[in-house]
């Protein structure tokens, strides 16, 4: 279980980056990851089943970089709660189908 790696600083879990008929990747993040207090970089790319960032990620005060690229079904509505982030990478998200509508544009303007 990853939560036992309390000195872990970087975690990269990358799924397939394709748009075929197959859906691959994580569908959720376990709350036990809050024990990863040394984690400063989290890369979650290409997880087509991952539809949201759990609210508890905002409690990870050491997290400085988050990459959620290629998560086609990701709802980024709660991304503004991650005030500790210094770097946020959101490449190839499908904002047209996202329930947040124009919200990503206003996120970038702040």
Short mmCIF file of N, CA and C in Angstrom, two decimals:
data_model
loop_
_atom_site.label_atom_id
_atom_site.label_comp_id
_atom_site.label_asym_id
_atom_site.label_seq_id
_atom_site.Cartn_x
_atom_site.Cartn_y
_atom_site.Cartn_z
N UNK A 1 0.85 -1.18 0.00
CA UNK A 1 0.00 0.00 0.00
C UNK A 1 0.89 1.24 0.00
N UNK A 2 0.62 2.15 -0.90
CA UNK A 2 1.44 3.36 -1.07
C UNK A 2 1.49 4.24 0.17
N UNK A 3 0.45 4.26 0.96
CA UNK A 3 0.41 5.16 2.11
C UNK A 3 1.49 4.86 3.14
N UNK A 4 2.12 3.71 3.03
CA UNK A 4 3.20 3.35 3.95
C UNK A 4 4.53 4.01 3.56
N UNK A 5 4.60 4.55 2.37
CA UNK A 5 5.83 5.19 1.86
C UNK A 5 5.83 6.67 2.25
N UNK A 6 5.94 6.94 3.52
CA UNK A 6 5.76 8.30 4.03
C UNK A 6 6.87 9.26 3.63
N UNK A 7 7.99 8.77 3.11
CA UNK A 7 9.06 9.65 2.64
C UNK A 7 9.00 9.87 1.13
N UNK A 8 7.99 9.29 0.50
CA UNK A 8 7.84 9.42 -0.95
C UNK A 8 7.60 10.88 -1.32
N UNK A 9 8.40 11.41 -2.25
CA UNK A 9 8.28 12.82 -2.64
C UNK A 9 7.60 13.00 -3.98
N UNK A 10 7.75 12.04 -4.89
CA UNK A 10 7.16 12.14 -6.21
C UNK A 10 6.45 10.84 -6.55
N UNK A 11 5.25 10.97 -7.10
CA UNK A 11 4.48 9.80 -7.50
C UNK A 11 3.91 10.04 -8.89
N UNK A 12 4.21 9.13 -9.79
CA UNK A 12 3.72 9.22 -11.16
C UNK A 12 3.00 7.93 -11.50
N UNK A 13 1.70 8.05 -11.76
CA UNK A 13 0.90 6.90 -12.18
C UNK A 13 0.26 7.31 -13.50
N UNK A 14 0.77 6.74 -14.58
CA UNK A 14 0.37 7.16 -15.92
C UNK A 14 -0.38 6.02 -16.59
N UNK A 15 -1.57 6.34 -17.11
CA UNK A 15 -2.36 5.37 -17.85
C UNK A 15 -2.15 5.56 -19.34
N UNK A 16 -2.93 4.91 -20.13
CA UNK A 16 -2.87 5.03 -21.58
C UNK A 16 -3.33 6.42 -22.00
N UNK A 17 -2.64 6.99 -22.97
CA UNK A 17 -3.03 8.30 -23.51
C UNK A 17 -3.56 8.09 -24.93
N UNK A 18 -4.73 7.49 -25.02
CA UNK A 18 -5.33 7.28 -26.33
C UNK A 18 -6.83 7.52 -26.23
N UNK A 19 -7.45 7.63 -27.38
CA UNK A 19 -8.88 7.93 -27.39
C UNK A 19 -9.68 6.82 -28.06
N UNK A 20 -9.24 5.60 -27.92
CA UNK A 20 -9.95 4.47 -28.50
C UNK A 20 -11.20 4.12 -27.70
N UNK A 21 -11.77 2.98 -28.02
CA UNK A 21 -12.99 2.57 -27.34
C UNK A 21 -12.73 1.95 -25.98
N UNK A 22 -11.48 1.68 -25.64
CA UNK A 22 -11.15 1.08 -24.35
C UNK A 22 -10.90 2.16 -23.32
N UNK A 23 -11.42 1.98 -22.14
CA UNK A 23 -11.22 2.93 -21.04
C UNK A 23 -10.28 2.28 -20.04
N UNK A 24 -9.21 3.01 -19.71
CA UNK A 24 -8.20 2.44 -18.82
C UNK A 24 -7.87 3.42 -17.71
N UNK A 25 -7.21 2.93 -16.68
CA UNK A 25 -6.66 3.80 -15.65
C UNK A 25 -7.41 3.74 -14.33
N UNK A 26 -6.99 4.61 -13.42
CA UNK A 26 -7.61 4.71 -12.10
C UNK A 26 -9.01 5.28 -12.21
N UNK A 27 -9.88 4.89 -11.29
CA UNK A 27 -11.21 5.50 -11.24
C UNK A 27 -11.38 6.33 -9.98
N UNK A 28 -10.46 6.20 -9.03
CA UNK A 28 -10.51 6.99 -7.80
C UNK A 28 -9.13 7.00 -7.16
N UNK A 29 -8.94 7.88 -6.20
CA UNK A 29 -7.70 7.92 -5.44
C UNK A 29 -8.02 7.54 -4.00
N UNK A 30 -7.25 6.64 -3.41
CA UNK A 30 -7.55 6.20 -2.04
C UNK A 30 -7.26 7.29 -1.01
N UNK A 31 -8.16 7.51 -0.06
CA UNK A 31 -7.95 8.51 0.99
C UNK A 31 -6.71 8.24 1.84
N UNK A 32 -6.22 7.01 1.84
CA UNK A 32 -5.02 6.68 2.62
C UNK A 32 -3.79 7.43 2.11
N UNK A 33 -3.87 7.98 0.89
CA UNK A 33 -2.74 8.74 0.35
C UNK A 33 -2.49 10.02 1.13
N UNK A 34 -3.39 10.45 1.95
CA UNK A 34 -3.14 11.65 2.78
C UNK A 34 -1.97 11.41 3.72
N UNK A 35 -1.61 10.16 3.95
CA UNK A 35 -0.45 9.83 4.79
C UNK A 35 0.87 10.13 4.08
N UNK A 36 0.82 10.41 2.79
CA UNK A 36 2.03 10.72 2.02
C UNK A 36 2.40 12.19 2.24
N UNK A 37 2.81 12.52 3.42
CA UNK A 37 3.04 13.92 3.80
C UNK A 37 4.25 14.55 3.13
N UNK A 38 5.20 13.76 2.63
CA UNK A 38 6.37 14.30 1.95
C UNK A 38 6.14 14.49 0.46
N UNK A 39 4.99 14.04 -0.03
CA UNK A 39 4.70 14.10 -1.47
C UNK A 39 4.58 15.55 -1.94
N UNK A 40 5.41 15.93 -2.91
CA UNK A 40 5.31 17.29 -3.46
C UNK A 40 4.94 17.29 -4.94
N UNK A 41 5.04 16.13 -5.61
CA UNK A 41 4.70 16.04 -7.02
C UNK A 41 3.81 14.83 -7.25
N UNK A 42 2.64 15.06 -7.83
CA UNK A 42 1.70 13.98 -8.14
C UNK A 42 1.31 14.09 -9.61
N UNK A 43 1.63 13.05 -10.35
CA UNK A 43 1.33 13.01 -11.78
C UNK A 43 0.32 11.90 -12.04
N UNK A 44 -0.86 12.29 -12.46
CA UNK A 44 -1.95 11.35 -12.76
C UNK A 44 -2.41 11.60 -14.19
N UNK A 45 -1.71 11.07 -15.14
CA UNK A 45 -1.98 11.31 -16.55
C UNK A 45 -2.66 10.10 -17.18
N UNK A 46 -3.65 10.37 -18.04
CA UNK A 46 -4.25 9.33 -18.85
C UNK A 46 -5.15 8.36 -18.12
N UNK A 47 -5.89 8.83 -17.15
CA UNK A 47 -6.83 7.96 -16.42
C UNK A 47 -8.25 8.37 -16.81
N UNK A 48 -8.78 7.72 -17.81
CA UNK A 48 -10.07 8.09 -18.38
C UNK A 48 -11.25 7.84 -17.45
N UNK A 49 -11.06 7.02 -16.43
CA UNK A 49 -12.13 6.76 -15.47
C UNK A 49 -12.10 7.71 -14.28
N UNK A 50 -11.00 8.43 -14.13
CA UNK A 50 -10.86 9.35 -13.00
C UNK A 50 -11.66 10.62 -13.33
N UNK A 51 -12.79 10.80 -12.66
CA UNK A 51 -13.68 11.90 -13.02
C UNK A 51 -13.57 13.13 -12.13
N UNK A 52 -12.82 13.03 -11.03
CA UNK A 52 -12.68 14.19 -10.14
C UNK A 52 -11.46 14.02 -9.24
N UNK A 53 -10.95 15.13 -8.78
CA UNK A 53 -9.90 15.11 -7.78
C UNK A 53 -10.59 15.10 -6.42
N UNK A 54 -10.32 14.11 -5.59
CA UNK A 54 -10.99 14.06 -4.28
C UNK A 54 -10.71 15.31 -3.44
N UNK A 55 -11.67 15.72 -2.67
CA UNK A 55 -11.53 16.93 -1.85
C UNK A 55 -10.37 16.83 -0.87
N UNK A 56 -10.04 15.63 -0.40
CA UNK A 56 -8.97 15.48 0.58
C UNK A 56 -7.60 15.83 0.01
N UNK A 57 -7.45 15.91 -1.31
CA UNK A 57 -6.16 16.28 -1.91
C UNK A 57 -5.76 17.69 -1.46
N UNK A 58 -6.74 18.55 -1.20
CA UNK A 58 -6.45 19.91 -0.72
C UNK A 58 -5.77 19.89 0.65
N UNK A 59 -5.93 18.81 1.39
CA UNK A 59 -5.29 18.69 2.71
C UNK A 59 -3.84 18.25 2.62
N UNK A 60 -3.37 17.92 1.45
CA UNK A 60 -1.97 17.52 1.27
C UNK A 60 -1.12 18.78 1.12
N UNK A 61 -0.77 19.36 2.23
CA UNK A 61 -0.13 20.68 2.25
C UNK A 61 1.23 20.71 1.57
N UNK A 62 1.91 19.57 1.46
CA UNK A 62 3.22 19.54 0.81
C UNK A 62 3.14 19.45 -0.71
N UNK A 63 1.96 19.18 -1.25
CA UNK A 63 1.80 19.01 -2.69
C UNK A 63 2.00 20.34 -3.41
N UNK A 64 2.98 20.39 -4.31
CA UNK A 64 3.30 21.62 -5.03
C UNK A 64 3.01 21.53 -6.52
N UNK A 65 3.09 20.30 -7.07
CA UNK A 65 2.87 20.12 -8.51
C UNK A 65 1.87 19.00 -8.72
N UNK A 66 0.86 19.28 -9.54
CA UNK A 66 -0.17 18.30 -9.89
C UNK A 66 -0.34 18.29 -11.40
N UNK A 67 -0.25 17.12 -11.99
CA UNK A 67 -0.44 16.95 -13.43
C UNK A 67 -1.62 16.01 -13.64
N UNK A 68 -2.70 16.53 -14.18
CA UNK A 68 -3.90 15.73 -14.44
C UNK A 68 -4.21 15.67 -15.94
N UNK A 69 -3.19 15.76 -16.75
CA UNK A 69 -3.36 15.75 -18.20
C UNK A 69 -3.93 14.44 -18.71
N UNK A 70 -4.63 14.53 -19.84
CA UNK A 70 -5.17 13.37 -20.55
C UNK A 70 -6.19 12.58 -19.72
N UNK A 71 -6.87 13.24 -18.82
CA UNK A 71 -7.98 12.62 -18.08
C UNK A 71 -9.26 13.16 -18.70
N UNK A 72 -9.72 12.50 -19.73
CA UNK A 72 -10.79 13.01 -20.58
C UNK A 72 -12.08 13.34 -19.84
N UNK A 73 -12.39 12.64 -18.77
CA UNK A 73 -13.65 12.85 -18.08
C UNK A 73 -13.52 13.61 -16.77
N UNK A 74 -12.40 14.29 -16.59
CA UNK A 74 -12.10 14.97 -15.32
C UNK A 74 -12.95 16.23 -15.14
N UNK A 75 -13.62 16.31 -14.01
CA UNK A 75 -14.33 17.51 -13.59
C UNK A 75 -13.35 18.30 -12.72
N UNK A 76 -12.98 19.49 -13.15
CA UNK A 76 -11.97 20.28 -12.44
C UNK A 76 -12.59 21.36 -11.54
N UNK A 77 -13.85 21.22 -11.23
CA UNK A 77 -14.56 22.24 -10.47
C UNK A 77 -13.92 22.54 -9.12
N UNK A 78 -13.39 21.55 -8.43
CA UNK A 78 -12.81 21.79 -7.11
C UNK A 78 -11.32 22.10 -7.14
N UNK A 79 -10.77 22.36 -8.31
CA UNK A 79 -9.33 22.62 -8.44
C UNK A 79 -8.91 23.88 -7.68
N UNK A 80 -9.81 24.82 -7.50
CA UNK A 80 -9.46 26.07 -6.80
C UNK A 80 -9.22 25.85 -5.31
N UNK A 81 -9.58 24.70 -4.77
CA UNK A 81 -9.32 24.41 -3.36
C UNK A 81 -7.87 24.01 -3.12
N UNK A 82 -7.13 23.75 -4.18
CA UNK A 82 -5.74 23.32 -4.07
C UNK A 82 -4.82 24.53 -4.04
N UNK A 83 -4.96 25.35 -3.03
CA UNK A 83 -4.25 26.63 -2.95
C UNK A 83 -2.76 26.48 -2.72
N UNK A 84 -2.29 25.32 -2.32
CA UNK A 84 -0.88 25.10 -2.06
C UNK A 84 -0.08 24.84 -3.33
N UNK A 85 -0.76 24.59 -4.45
CA UNK A 85 -0.08 24.24 -5.69
C UNK A 85 0.73 25.40 -6.25
N UNK A 86 1.92 25.08 -6.76
CA UNK A 86 2.74 26.04 -7.48
C UNK A 86 2.69 25.76 -8.98
N UNK A 87 2.47 24.50 -9.34
CA UNK A 87 2.39 24.10 -10.75
C UNK A 87 1.19 23.19 -10.95
N UNK A 88 0.36 23.54 -11.92
CA UNK A 88 -0.81 22.73 -12.28
C UNK A 88 -0.76 22.50 -13.78
N UNK A 89 -0.73 21.24 -14.19
CA UNK A 89 -0.67 20.89 -15.61
C UNK A 89 -1.98 20.21 -15.97
N UNK A 90 -2.68 20.76 -16.97
CA UNK A 90 -3.99 20.23 -17.39
C UNK A 90 -4.04 20.16 -18.91
N UNK A 91 -3.21 19.34 -19.52
CA UNK A 91 -3.20 19.22 -20.97
C UNK A 91 -4.25 18.22 -21.43
N UNK A 92 -4.88 18.55 -22.54
CA UNK A 92 -5.81 17.66 -23.21
C UNK A 92 -6.97 17.19 -22.33
N UNK A 93 -7.53 18.11 -21.56
CA UNK A 93 -8.77 17.81 -20.84
C UNK A 93 -9.92 18.22 -21.73
N UNK A 94 -11.03 17.55 -21.63
CA UNK A 94 -12.19 17.85 -22.46
C UNK A 94 -13.11 18.80 -21.73
N UNK A 95 -12.78 20.10 -21.77
CA UNK A 95 -13.59 21.10 -21.08
C UNK A 95 -14.98 21.25 -21.70
N UNK A 96 -15.12 20.89 -22.97
CA UNK A 96 -16.42 21.02 -23.63
C UNK A 96 -17.46 20.10 -22.99
N UNK A 97 -17.03 18.95 -22.50
CA UNK A 97 -17.95 18.01 -21.88
C UNK A 97 -17.91 18.08 -20.36
N UNK A 98 -17.11 18.97 -19.83
CA UNK A 98 -16.98 19.09 -18.37
C UNK A 98 -18.18 19.82 -17.79
N UNK A 99 -18.67 19.40 -16.62
CA UNK A 99 -19.80 20.06 -15.99
C UNK A 99 -19.49 21.48 -15.52
N UNK A 100 -18.22 21.89 -15.59
CA UNK A 100 -17.88 23.21 -15.09
C UNK A 100 -18.05 24.30 -16.13
N UNK A 101 -18.31 23.94 -17.38
CA UNK A 101 -18.52 24.94 -18.41
C UNK A 101 -17.31 25.82 -18.63
N UNK A 102 -17.46 27.14 -18.43
CA UNK A 102 -16.39 28.09 -18.67
C UNK A 102 -15.46 28.26 -17.49
N UNK A 103 -15.64 27.53 -16.43
CA UNK A 103 -14.83 27.69 -15.21
C UNK A 103 -13.33 27.62 -15.45
N UNK A 104 -12.79 26.68 -16.29
CA UNK A 104 -11.34 26.64 -16.48
C UNK A 104 -10.76 27.94 -17.00
N UNK A 105 -11.51 28.64 -17.84
CA UNK A 105 -11.03 29.92 -18.35
C UNK A 105 -10.88 30.92 -17.21
N UNK A 106 -11.84 30.97 -16.30
CA UNK A 106 -11.75 31.90 -15.18
C UNK A 106 -10.66 31.47 -14.20
N UNK A 107 -10.36 30.19 -14.11
CA UNK A 107 -9.27 29.74 -13.25
C UNK A 107 -7.95 30.30 -13.72
N UNK A 108 -7.75 30.33 -15.03
CA UNK A 108 -6.50 30.82 -15.59
C UNK A 108 -6.39 32.33 -15.47
N UNK A 109 -7.48 33.02 -15.38
CA UNK A 109 -7.48 34.48 -15.32
C UNK A 109 -7.16 35.01 -13.93
N UNK A 110 -7.25 34.18 -12.91
CA UNK A 110 -7.06 34.65 -11.53
C UNK A 110 -5.61 34.83 -11.18
#
